[in-house]
PDB file of C-alpha atoms in Angstrom:
ATOM      1  CA  MET A   7     -13.516 -19.869 -15.033  1.00  0.00           C
ATOM      2  CA  THR A   8      -9.799 -19.189 -15.103  1.00  0.00           C
ATOM      3  CA  LYS A   9      -7.280 -21.559 -13.608  1.00  0.00           C
ATOM      4  CA  LEU A  10      -4.192 -19.990 -12.133  1.00  0.00           C
ATOM      5  CA  LEU A  11      -1.559 -21.953 -10.256  1.00  0.00           C
ATOM      6  CA  GLY A  12      -2.752 -25.469  -9.679  1.00  0.00           C
ATOM      7  CA  GLY A  13      -6.445 -24.912 -10.305  1.00  0.00           C
ATOM      8  CA  LEU A  14      -6.952 -21.616  -8.461  1.00  0.00           C
ATOM      9  CA  VAL A  15      -9.838 -19.729 -10.078  1.00  0.00           C
ATOM     10  CA  VAL A  16      -9.527 -15.945  -9.977  1.00  0.00           C
ATOM     11  CA  TYR A  17     -11.581 -12.981 -11.162  1.00  0.00           C
ATOM     12  CA  LEU A  18     -10.582  -9.358 -11.621  1.00  0.00           C
ATOM     13  CA  SER A  19     -13.494  -6.983 -11.037  1.00  0.00           C
ATOM     14  CA  ARG A  20     -14.100  -3.252 -11.362  1.00  0.00           C
ATOM     15  CA  ILE A  21     -16.697  -2.020  -8.899  1.00  0.00           C
ATOM     16  CA  GLN A  22     -18.323   1.382  -8.386  1.00  0.00           C
ATOM     17  CA  LEU A  23     -20.965   2.732  -6.063  1.00  0.00           C
ATOM     18  CA  ASN A  24     -24.054   3.333  -8.149  1.00  0.00           C
ATOM     19  CA  ASP A  25     -24.597   6.956  -9.140  1.00  0.00           C
ATOM     20  CA  ALA A  26     -27.304   7.765  -6.595  1.00  0.00           C
ATOM     21  CA  ILE A  27     -25.303   6.427  -3.656  1.00  0.00           C
ATOM     22  CA  GLY A  28     -21.900   7.633  -4.774  1.00  0.00           C
ATOM     23  CA  GLN A  29     -22.869  11.261  -5.352  1.00  0.00           C
ATOM     24  CA  ASN A  30     -25.954  12.112  -3.357  1.00  0.00           C
ATOM     25  CA  SER A  31     -26.386   9.840  -0.353  1.00  0.00           C
ATOM     26  CA  GLN A  32     -25.209   9.953   3.240  1.00  0.00           C
ATOM     27  CA  LEU A  33     -23.815   6.449   2.723  1.00  0.00           C
ATOM     28  CA  GLY A  34     -21.450   7.758   0.064  1.00  0.00           C
ATOM     29  CA  LEU A  35     -20.204  10.441   2.454  1.00  0.00           C
ATOM     30  CA  LEU A  36     -19.795   7.989   5.326  1.00  0.00           C
ATOM     31  CA  LEU A  37     -17.695   5.647   3.200  1.00  0.00           C
ATOM     32  CA  LYS A  38     -15.213   8.330   2.230  1.00  0.00           C
ATOM     33  CA  ASP A  39     -11.739   7.401   3.576  1.00  0.00           C
ATOM     34  CA  ARG A  40     -13.148   4.458   5.562  1.00  0.00           C
ATOM     35  CA  SER A  41     -11.230   1.410   4.391  1.00  0.00           C
ATOM     36  CA  TYR A  42     -12.715  -0.897   7.009  1.00  0.00           C
ATOM     37  CA  GLY A  43     -16.304  -0.029   6.113  1.00  0.00           C
ATOM     38  CA  ILE A  44     -15.631  -0.375   2.387  1.00  0.00           C
ATOM     39  CA  HIS A  45     -14.176  -3.846   2.844  1.00  0.00           C
ATOM     40  CA  ARG A  46     -17.248  -4.955   4.792  1.00  0.00           C
ATOM     41  CA  LEU A  47     -19.567  -3.704   2.048  1.00  0.00           C
ATOM     42  CA  LEU A  48     -17.490  -5.299  -0.709  1.00  0.00           C
ATOM     43  CA  HIS A  49     -17.558  -8.526   1.280  1.00  0.00           C
ATOM     44  CA  ASP A  50     -21.326  -8.658   0.720  1.00  0.00           C
ATOM     45  CA  LEU A  51     -20.622  -9.244  -2.969  1.00  0.00           C
ATOM     46  CA  PHE A  52     -19.212 -12.646  -2.053  1.00  0.00           C
ATOM     47  CA  SER A  53     -20.544 -15.602  -0.113  1.00  0.00           C
ATOM     48  CA  GLY A  54     -19.153 -17.193   3.025  1.00  0.00           C
ATOM     49  CA  ASN A  55     -15.659 -16.317   4.180  1.00  0.00           C
ATOM     50  CA  GLU A  56     -14.276 -15.449   0.767  1.00  0.00           C
ATOM     51  CA  ARG A  57     -10.967 -13.613   1.010  1.00  0.00           C
ATOM     52  CA  PHE A  58     -10.229 -11.098  -1.693  1.00  0.00           C
ATOM     53  CA  LEU A  59      -7.829  -8.309  -2.512  1.00  0.00           C
ATOM     54  CA  PHE A  60      -9.087  -4.834  -3.304  1.00  0.00           C
ATOM     55  CA  ARG A  61      -7.782  -1.419  -4.221  1.00  0.00           C
ATOM     56  CA  GLU A  62      -9.563   1.932  -4.165  1.00  0.00           C
ATOM     57  CA  GLU A  63      -9.020   4.558  -6.827  1.00  0.00           C
ATOM     58  CA  ILE A  64     -10.903   7.587  -8.126  1.00  0.00           C
ATOM     59  CA  ALA A  65     -13.118   7.124 -11.182  1.00  0.00           C
ATOM     60  CA  ASN A  66     -12.111  10.306 -13.012  1.00  0.00           C
ATOM     61  CA  GLU A  67      -8.445   9.282 -12.821  1.00  0.00           C
ATOM     62  CA  GLN A  68      -9.029   5.884 -14.436  1.00  0.00           C
ATOM     63  CA  MET A  69     -12.040   6.320 -16.731  1.00  0.00           C
ATOM     64  CA  GLN A  70     -13.342   8.858 -19.236  1.00  0.00           C
ATOM     65  CA  THR A  71     -15.604  10.614 -16.753  1.00  0.00           C
ATOM     66  CA  SER A  72     -15.709  13.844 -14.779  1.00  0.00           C
ATOM     67  CA  ARG A  73     -17.014  12.068 -11.682  1.00  0.00           C
ATOM     68  CA  SER A  74     -14.732  11.785  -8.672  1.00  0.00           C
ATOM     69  CA  THR A  75     -16.555   8.840  -7.122  1.00  0.00           C
ATOM     70  CA  PRO A  76     -14.584   5.890  -5.696  1.00  0.00           C
ATOM     71  CA  LEU A  77     -13.653   3.013  -7.976  1.00  0.00           C
ATOM     72  CA  TYR A  78     -12.640  -0.390  -6.600  1.00  0.00           C
ATOM     73  CA  TYR A  79     -10.691  -3.251  -8.124  1.00  0.00           C
ATOM     74  CA  THR A  80     -10.970  -6.688  -6.560  1.00  0.00           C
ATOM     75  CA  LEU A  81      -9.152  -9.954  -7.196  1.00  0.00           C
ATOM     76  CA  SER A  82     -10.982 -13.008  -5.900  1.00  0.00           C
ATOM     77  CA  LYS A  83     -11.350 -16.759  -6.289  1.00  0.00           C
ATOM     78  CA  GLU A  84     -15.117 -16.336  -6.337  1.00  0.00           C
ATOM     79  CA  GLU A  85     -17.011 -14.371  -8.968  1.00  0.00           C
ATOM     80  CA  PRO A  86     -18.749 -11.425  -7.250  1.00  0.00           C
ATOM     81  CA  LYS A  87     -22.513 -11.038  -7.330  1.00  0.00           C
ATOM     82  CA  LEU A  88     -23.683  -8.872 -10.190  1.00  0.00           C
ATOM     83  CA  ASP A  89     -27.103  -7.933  -8.772  1.00  0.00           C
ATOM     84  CA  SER A  90     -25.960  -5.570  -6.005  1.00  0.00           C
ATOM     85  CA  VAL A  91     -28.232  -2.623  -5.162  1.00  0.00           C
ATOM     86  CA  ILE A  92     -25.222  -0.623  -3.956  1.00  0.00           C
ATOM     87  CA  PHE A  93     -22.533  -1.371  -6.533  1.00  0.00           C
ATOM     88  CA  ASN A  94     -22.191  -1.577 -10.292  1.00  0.00           C
ATOM     89  CA  VAL A  95     -20.000  -4.626 -10.918  1.00  0.00           C
ATOM     90  CA  ASP A  96     -17.973  -5.448 -14.019  1.00  0.00           C
ATOM     91  CA  THR A  97     -16.002  -8.690 -13.705  1.00  0.00           C
ATOM     92  CA  LYS A  98     -13.889 -10.904 -15.940  1.00  0.00           C
ATOM     93  CA  PRO A  99     -11.607 -13.912 -15.558  1.00  0.00           C
ATOM     94  CA  PHE A 100      -8.022 -12.991 -14.764  1.00  0.00           C
ATOM     95  CA  THR A 101      -6.007 -14.701 -17.508  1.00  0.00           C
ATOM     96  CA  PRO A 102      -2.433 -13.437 -17.479  1.00  0.00           C
ATOM     97  CA  LYS A 103      -0.019 -15.148 -19.845  1.00  0.00           C
ATOM     98  CA  ILE A 104       3.252 -14.353 -18.169  1.00  0.00           C
ATOM     99  CA  ASP A 105       6.601 -16.050 -18.633  1.00  0.00           C
ATOM    100  CA  SER A 106       9.861 -15.575 -16.801  1.00  0.00           C
ATOM    101  CA  GLY A 107      11.601 -12.625 -18.412  1.00  0.00           C
ATOM    102  CA  SER A 108       8.356 -10.729 -19.044  1.00  0.00           C
ATOM    103  CA  LYS A 109       8.616  -6.979 -18.460  1.00  0.00           C
ATOM    104  CA  LEU A 110       5.542  -5.418 -16.856  1.00  0.00           C
ATOM    105  CA  LEU A 111       4.303  -2.035 -15.707  1.00  0.00           C
ATOM    106  CA  PHE A 112       2.752  -2.195 -12.259  1.00  0.00           C
ATOM    107  CA  ARG A 113       0.870  -0.212  -9.649  1.00  0.00           C
ATOM    108  CA  LEU A 114       0.668  -1.302  -6.023  1.00  0.00           C
ATOM    109  CA  ARG A 115      -0.724   0.213  -2.845  1.00  0.00           C
ATOM    110  CA  ALA A 116       1.111  -1.415   0.034  1.00  0.00           C
ATOM    111  CA  ASN A 117       1.554  -1.225   3.793  1.00  0.00           C
ATOM    112  CA  PRO A 118       5.372  -1.339   4.100  1.00  0.00           C
ATOM    113  CA  THR A 119       6.378  -2.673   7.502  1.00  0.00           C
ATOM    114  CA  ILE A 120       9.333  -4.440   9.070  1.00  0.00           C
ATOM    115  CA  SER A 121       9.562  -6.698  12.115  1.00  0.00           C
ATOM    116  CA  ARG A 122      11.919  -5.574  14.857  1.00  0.00           C
ATOM    117  CA  LEU A 123      12.801  -7.002  18.258  1.00  0.00           C
ATOM    118  CA  ILE A 124      12.008  -4.721  21.198  1.00  0.00           C
ATOM    119  CA  ASP A 125      13.776  -4.895  24.551  1.00  0.00           C
ATOM    120  CA  GLY A 126      11.674  -6.786  27.064  1.00  0.00           C
ATOM    121  CA  LYS A 127       9.528  -8.549  24.457  1.00  0.00           C
ATOM    122  CA  LYS A 128       9.956 -12.125  23.260  1.00  0.00           C
ATOM    123  CA  LYS A 129       8.335 -11.635  19.868  1.00  0.00           C
ATOM    124  CA  SER A 130       9.264  -9.110  17.213  1.00  0.00           C
ATOM    125  CA  VAL A 131       6.971  -6.131  16.715  1.00  0.00           C
ATOM    126  CA  ARG A 132       5.838  -4.794  13.351  1.00  0.00           C
ATOM    127  CA  HIS A 133       6.943  -1.242  12.580  1.00  0.00           C
ATOM    128  CA  ASP A 134       6.111   1.214   9.832  1.00  0.00           C
ATOM    129  CA  VAL A 135       9.086   1.337   7.416  1.00  0.00           C
ATOM    130  CA  ILE A 136       8.886   5.106   6.983  1.00  0.00           C
ATOM    131  CA  MET A 137       8.673   5.894  10.695  1.00  0.00           C
ATOM    132  CA  ASN A 138      11.437   3.387  11.436  1.00  0.00           C
ATOM    133  CA  ALA A 139      13.743   4.901   8.799  1.00  0.00           C
ATOM    134  CA  GLN A 140      13.053   8.385  10.125  1.00  0.00           C
ATOM    135  CA  ARG A 141      13.873   7.428  13.701  1.00  0.00           C
ATOM    136  CA  GLU A 142      17.027   5.499  12.752  1.00  0.00           C
ATOM    137  CA  PHE A 143      18.232   8.476  10.710  1.00  0.00           C
ATOM    138  CA  LEU A 144      17.697  10.889  13.606  1.00  0.00           C
ATOM    139  CA  ILE A 145      19.437   8.553  16.063  1.00  0.00           C
ATOM    140  CA  SER A 146      22.401   8.182  13.703  1.00  0.00           C
ATOM    141  CA  GLU A 147      22.708  11.943  13.199  1.00  0.00           C
ATOM    142  CA  CYS A 148      22.535  12.543  16.951  1.00  0.00           C
ATOM    143  CA  HIS A 149      25.022   9.777  17.739  1.00  0.00           C
ATOM    144  CA  THR A 150      27.526  11.184  15.231  1.00  0.00           C
ATOM    145  CA  ARG A 151      27.336  14.574  16.972  1.00  0.00           C
ATOM    146  CA  GLY A 152      27.499  13.263  20.525  1.00  0.00           C
ATOM    147  CA  ILE A 153      23.851  14.034  21.257  1.00  0.00           C
ATOM    148  CA  GLN A 154      21.824  11.857  23.630  1.00  0.00           C
ATOM    149  CA  THR A 155      19.832   9.283  21.639  1.00  0.00           C
ATOM    150  CA  ASP A 156      17.386   7.743  24.146  1.00  0.00           C
ATOM    151  CA  LEU A 157      14.814  10.418  23.326  1.00  0.00           C
ATOM    152  CA  THR A 158      11.517  10.591  21.496  1.00  0.00           C
ATOM    153  CA  LYS A 159      11.559  11.331  17.778  1.00  0.00           C
ATOM    154  CA  GLY A 160      10.428  14.898  18.381  1.00  0.00           C
ATOM    155  CA  GLU A 161      13.128  15.437  20.995  1.00  0.00           C
ATOM    156  CA  LEU A 162      15.804  14.053  18.671  1.00  0.00           C
ATOM    157  CA  LEU A 163      14.704  16.463  15.954  1.00  0.00           C
ATOM    158  CA  LYS A 164      14.762  19.447  18.322  1.00  0.00           C
ATOM    159  CA  ALA A 165      18.223  18.480  19.577  1.00  0.00           C
ATOM    160  CA  LEU A 166      19.566  18.396  16.024  1.00  0.00           C
ATOM    161  CA  HIS A 167      18.016  21.778  15.225  1.00  0.00           C
ATOM    162  CA  ARG A 168      19.972  23.218  18.161  1.00  0.00           C
ATOM    163  CA  HIS A 169      23.258  21.778  16.881  1.00  0.00           C
ATOM    164  CA  LYS A 170      25.529  24.064  14.852  1.00  0.00           C
ATOM    165  CA  ASP A 171      25.287  21.750  11.817  1.00  0.00           C
ATOM    166  CA  TYR A 172      21.543  22.259  11.485  1.00  0.00           C
ATOM    167  CA  LYS A 173      20.833  25.648  13.041  1.00  0.00           C
ATOM    168  CA  GLY A 174      18.649  28.170  11.252  1.00  0.00           C
ATOM    169  CA  ASN A 175      16.394  27.752   8.235  1.00  0.00           C
ATOM    170  CA  ASP A 176      19.179  26.539   5.945  1.00  0.00           C
ATOM    171  CA  GLY A 177      20.259  23.909   8.451  1.00  0.00           C
ATOM    172  CA  ALA A 178      16.691  22.746   9.028  1.00  0.00           C
ATOM    173  CA  ASN A 179      16.152  22.437   5.273  1.00  0.00           C
ATOM    174  CA  ARG A 180      19.348  20.408   4.847  1.00  0.00           C
ATOM    175  CA  LEU A 181      18.294  18.080   7.649  1.00  0.00           C
ATOM    176  CA  GLN A 182      14.837  17.647   6.122  1.00  0.00           C
ATOM    177  CA  ASP A 183      16.264  16.965   2.650  1.00  0.00           C
ATOM    178  CA  ALA A 184      18.681  14.360   4.013  1.00  0.00           C
ATOM    179  CA  MET A 185      15.944  12.663   6.019  1.00  0.00           C
ATOM    180  CA  THR A 186      13.577  12.654   3.022  1.00  0.00           C
ATOM    181  CA  ALA A 187      16.227  10.950   0.869  1.00  0.00           C
ATOM    182  CA  VAL A 188      16.790   8.246   3.505  1.00  0.00           C
ATOM    183  CA  ILE A 189      13.052   7.631   3.894  1.00  0.00           C
ATOM    184  CA  ASP A 190      12.530   7.458   0.121  1.00  0.00           C
ATOM    185  CA  GLU A 191      15.301   4.881  -0.236  1.00  0.00           C
ATOM    186  CA  ALA A 192      13.992   2.767   2.666  1.00  0.00           C
ATOM    187  CA  THR A 193      10.486   2.819   1.196  1.00  0.00           C
ATOM    188  CA  LYS A 194      11.736   1.669  -2.209  1.00  0.00           C
ATOM    189  CA  GLN A 195      14.071  -0.968  -0.780  1.00  0.00           C
ATOM    190  CA  TRP A 196      11.136  -2.549   1.059  1.00  0.00           C
ATOM    191  CA  LEU A 197       9.531  -3.462  -2.276  1.00  0.00           C
ATOM    192  CA  ILE A 198      12.776  -4.218  -4.117  1.00  0.00           C
ATOM    193  CA  LYS A 199      13.814  -6.776  -1.489  1.00  0.00           C
ATOM    194  CA  ARG A 200      10.396  -8.405  -1.424  1.00  0.00           C
ATOM    195  CA  GLY A 201      10.383  -8.713  -5.168  1.00  0.00           C
ATOM    196  CA  GLN A 202      13.549 -10.788  -4.993  1.00  0.00           C
ATOM    197  CA  ASN A 203      11.700 -13.283  -2.781  1.00  0.00           C
ATOM    198  CA  TYR A 204       8.449 -13.280  -4.748  1.00  0.00           C
ATOM    199  CA  GLY A 205       9.460 -13.870  -8.343  1.00  0.00           C
ATOM    200  CA  PHE A 206      10.246 -10.417  -9.748  1.00  0.00           C
ATOM    201  CA  ASP A 207      12.971  -7.790  -9.983  1.00  0.00           C
ATOM    202  CA  ILE A 208      12.201  -4.077  -9.758  1.00  0.00           C
ATOM    203  CA  GLU A 209      13.991  -1.563 -11.972  1.00  0.00           C
ATOM    204  CA  PRO A 210      15.155   0.873  -9.232  1.00  0.00           C
ATOM    205  CA  ARG A 211      15.559   3.932 -11.461  1.00  0.00           C
ATOM    206  CA  GLN A 212      11.960   3.709 -12.648  1.00  0.00           C
ATOM    207  CA  LEU A 213      10.425   2.974  -9.255  1.00  0.00           C
ATOM    208  CA  GLN A 214       8.238   5.657  -7.699  1.00  0.00           C
ATOM    209  CA  ALA A 215       6.991   5.536  -4.114  1.00  0.00           C
ATOM    210  CA  THR A 216       4.518   8.317  -3.368  1.00  0.00           C
ATOM    211  CA  GLY A 217       1.317   9.112  -1.526  1.00  0.00           C
ATOM    212  CA  TYR A 218       2.420   8.060   1.949  1.00  0.00           C
ATOM    213  CA  ARG A 219      -0.498   8.467   4.318  1.00  0.00           C
ATOM    214  CA  TRP A 220      -1.830   7.321   7.656  1.00  0.00           C
ATOM    215  CA  ASN A 221      -5.252   5.678   7.363  1.00  0.00           C
ATOM    216  CA  ALA A 222      -7.215   5.879  10.604  1.00  0.00           C
ATOM    217  CA  LEU A 223      -9.638   3.073  11.470  1.00  0.00           C
ATOM    218  CA  PRO A 224     -12.085   4.699  13.901  1.00  0.00           C
ATOM    219  CA  GLU A 225     -14.445   1.749  13.471  1.00  0.00           C
ATOM    220  CA  LYS A 226     -11.928  -0.427  15.345  1.00  0.00           C
ATOM    221  CA  ASN A 227     -10.651   1.968  18.015  1.00  0.00           C
ATOM    222  CA  ARG A 228      -9.426   5.514  18.446  1.00  0.00           C
ATOM    223  CA  LYS A 229      -5.742   4.749  17.829  1.00  0.00           C
ATOM    224  CA  ALA A 230      -6.128   2.030  15.193  1.00  0.00           C
ATOM    225  CA  GLY A 231      -4.827   2.600  11.698  1.00  0.00           C
ATOM    226  CA  PHE A 232      -2.231   1.689   9.100  1.00  0.00           C
ATOM    227  CA  SER A 233       0.104   3.439   6.685  1.00  0.00           C
ATOM    228  CA  SER A 234       0.030   3.057   2.922  1.00  0.00           C
ATOM    229  CA  VAL A 235       2.331   3.938   0.034  1.00  0.00           C
ATOM    230  CA  ASP A 236       1.574   3.948  -3.694  1.00  0.00           C
ATOM    231  CA  TYR A 237       4.250   2.240  -5.781  1.00  0.00           C
ATOM    232  CA  GLU A 238       4.535   2.471  -9.544  1.00  0.00           C
ATOM    233  CA  GLY A 239       7.221   1.258 -11.899  1.00  0.00           C
ATOM    234  CA  VAL A 240       8.596  -1.493 -14.106  1.00  0.00           C
ATOM    235  CA  LEU A 241       9.407  -5.060 -13.101  1.00  0.00           C
ATOM    236  CA  THR A 242      10.873  -8.133 -14.738  1.00  0.00           C
ATOM    237  CA  VAL A 243       9.415 -11.524 -13.869  1.00  0.00           C
ATOM    238  CA  THR A 244      12.109 -13.940 -12.682  1.00  0.00           C
ATOM    239  CA  ASP A 245       9.856 -16.849 -11.651  1.00  0.00           C
ATOM    240  CA  SER A 246       6.469 -16.807 -13.374  1.00  0.00           C
ATOM    241  CA  SER A 247       4.777 -19.351 -11.078  1.00  0.00           C
ATOM    242  CA  LEU A 248       5.924 -17.608  -7.912  1.00  0.00           C
ATOM    243  CA  PHE A 249       5.036 -14.196  -9.337  1.00  0.00           C
ATOM    244  CA  LEU A 250       1.490 -15.263 -10.251  1.00  0.00           C
ATOM    245  CA  GLU A 251       1.066 -16.766  -6.804  1.00  0.00           C
ATOM    246  CA  THR A 252       2.171 -13.438  -5.316  1.00  0.00           C
ATOM    247  CA  ILE A 253      -0.373 -11.586  -7.463  1.00  0.00           C
ATOM    248  CA  ALA A 254      -3.132 -13.942  -6.325  1.00  0.00           C
ATOM    249  CA  GLN A 255      -2.202 -13.836  -2.626  1.00  0.00           C
ATOM    250  CA  GLY A 256      -1.320 -10.145  -2.419  1.00  0.00           C
ATOM    251  CA  LEU A 257       1.824  -8.460  -1.183  1.00  0.00           C
ATOM    252  CA  GLY A 258       2.412  -7.208   2.351  1.00  0.00           C
ATOM    253  CA  PRO A 259       0.080  -6.599   5.326  1.00  0.00           C
ATOM    254  CA  ALA A 260      -3.250  -4.721   5.553  1.00  0.00           C
ATOM    255  CA  LYS A 261      -4.880  -6.621   2.697  1.00  0.00           C
ATOM    256  CA  ALA A 262      -8.282  -6.275   4.363  1.00  0.00           C
ATOM    257  CA  PHE A 263      -7.903  -2.498   4.122  1.00  0.00           C
ATOM    258  CA  GLY A 264      -7.111  -2.098   0.429  1.00  0.00           C
ATOM    259  CA  CYS A 265      -3.395  -2.926   0.299  1.00  0.00           C
ATOM    260  CA  GLY A 266      -1.543  -5.691  -1.524  1.00  0.00           C
ATOM    261  CA  LEU A 267      -3.294  -5.849  -4.909  1.00  0.00           C
ATOM    262  CA  MET A 268      -0.747  -5.373  -7.695  1.00  0.00           C
ATOM    263  CA  LEU A 269      -2.218  -4.198 -11.004  1.00  0.00           C
ATOM    264  CA  ILE A 270      -0.077  -5.119 -14.007  1.00  0.00           C
ATOM    265  CA  LYS A 271       0.101  -4.615 -17.762  1.00  0.00           C
ATOM    266  CA  ARG A 272       2.615  -5.295 -20.490  1.00  0.00           C
ATOM    267  CA  ALA A 273       5.442  -2.807 -20.908  1.00  0.00           C
ATOM    268  CA  ASN A 274       5.745  -1.576 -24.496  1.00  0.00           C
TER     269      ASN A 274
END
């Protein structure tokens, strides 16, 4: 057993659907792009109400194999069961020796959101960082040009396309490029600012934020879902205890759906 932060025992596991299920069964097909269902199946590897972090990847991107079956990493206080009929499980104690000042490479799939007060509501409401940045950009561009701003996002975009500054294909491309730059910066700043509160500093020039997608959760209801972004880059640990606690607890919302697990390794 590995003790991390005041006696917390954690295990890092690599988990794959067994070959028959992953490639040839209806179960393998049903699990494709279903984060909620995957979490429920992975939960069967643990007892009780064990909370764990997990991340889904593709086997042929991470291992020497031509298979494109899903590959899952989990971080848990409890060691997963090794006798699963569905999964092949490889687990080991998580024993990072990290000091303040350590430089690490990292990968993180996160659900970047912000809390914002809405007129008529007492409590703040969580908003997708990307969608929020897009809307604020469009409102700002419209306001600068004297265009009405109490419109939907689609209406704001159409109004700008009618303005002389953004008419035609060239204008539309310039508007899209400017909006993309604003969204990219907002997405990166979400992680940079959180790092400052959780024991690490991000190197902005080496930070990549890609793979934005909307993940539907039809198992919950027709409109349910969450966004995710894949971050990759270099960080410097500023507070080793706080950083390790962040690794163990996960970063950001949607942890039950495959977000929040930061994978790290030493930078050369």
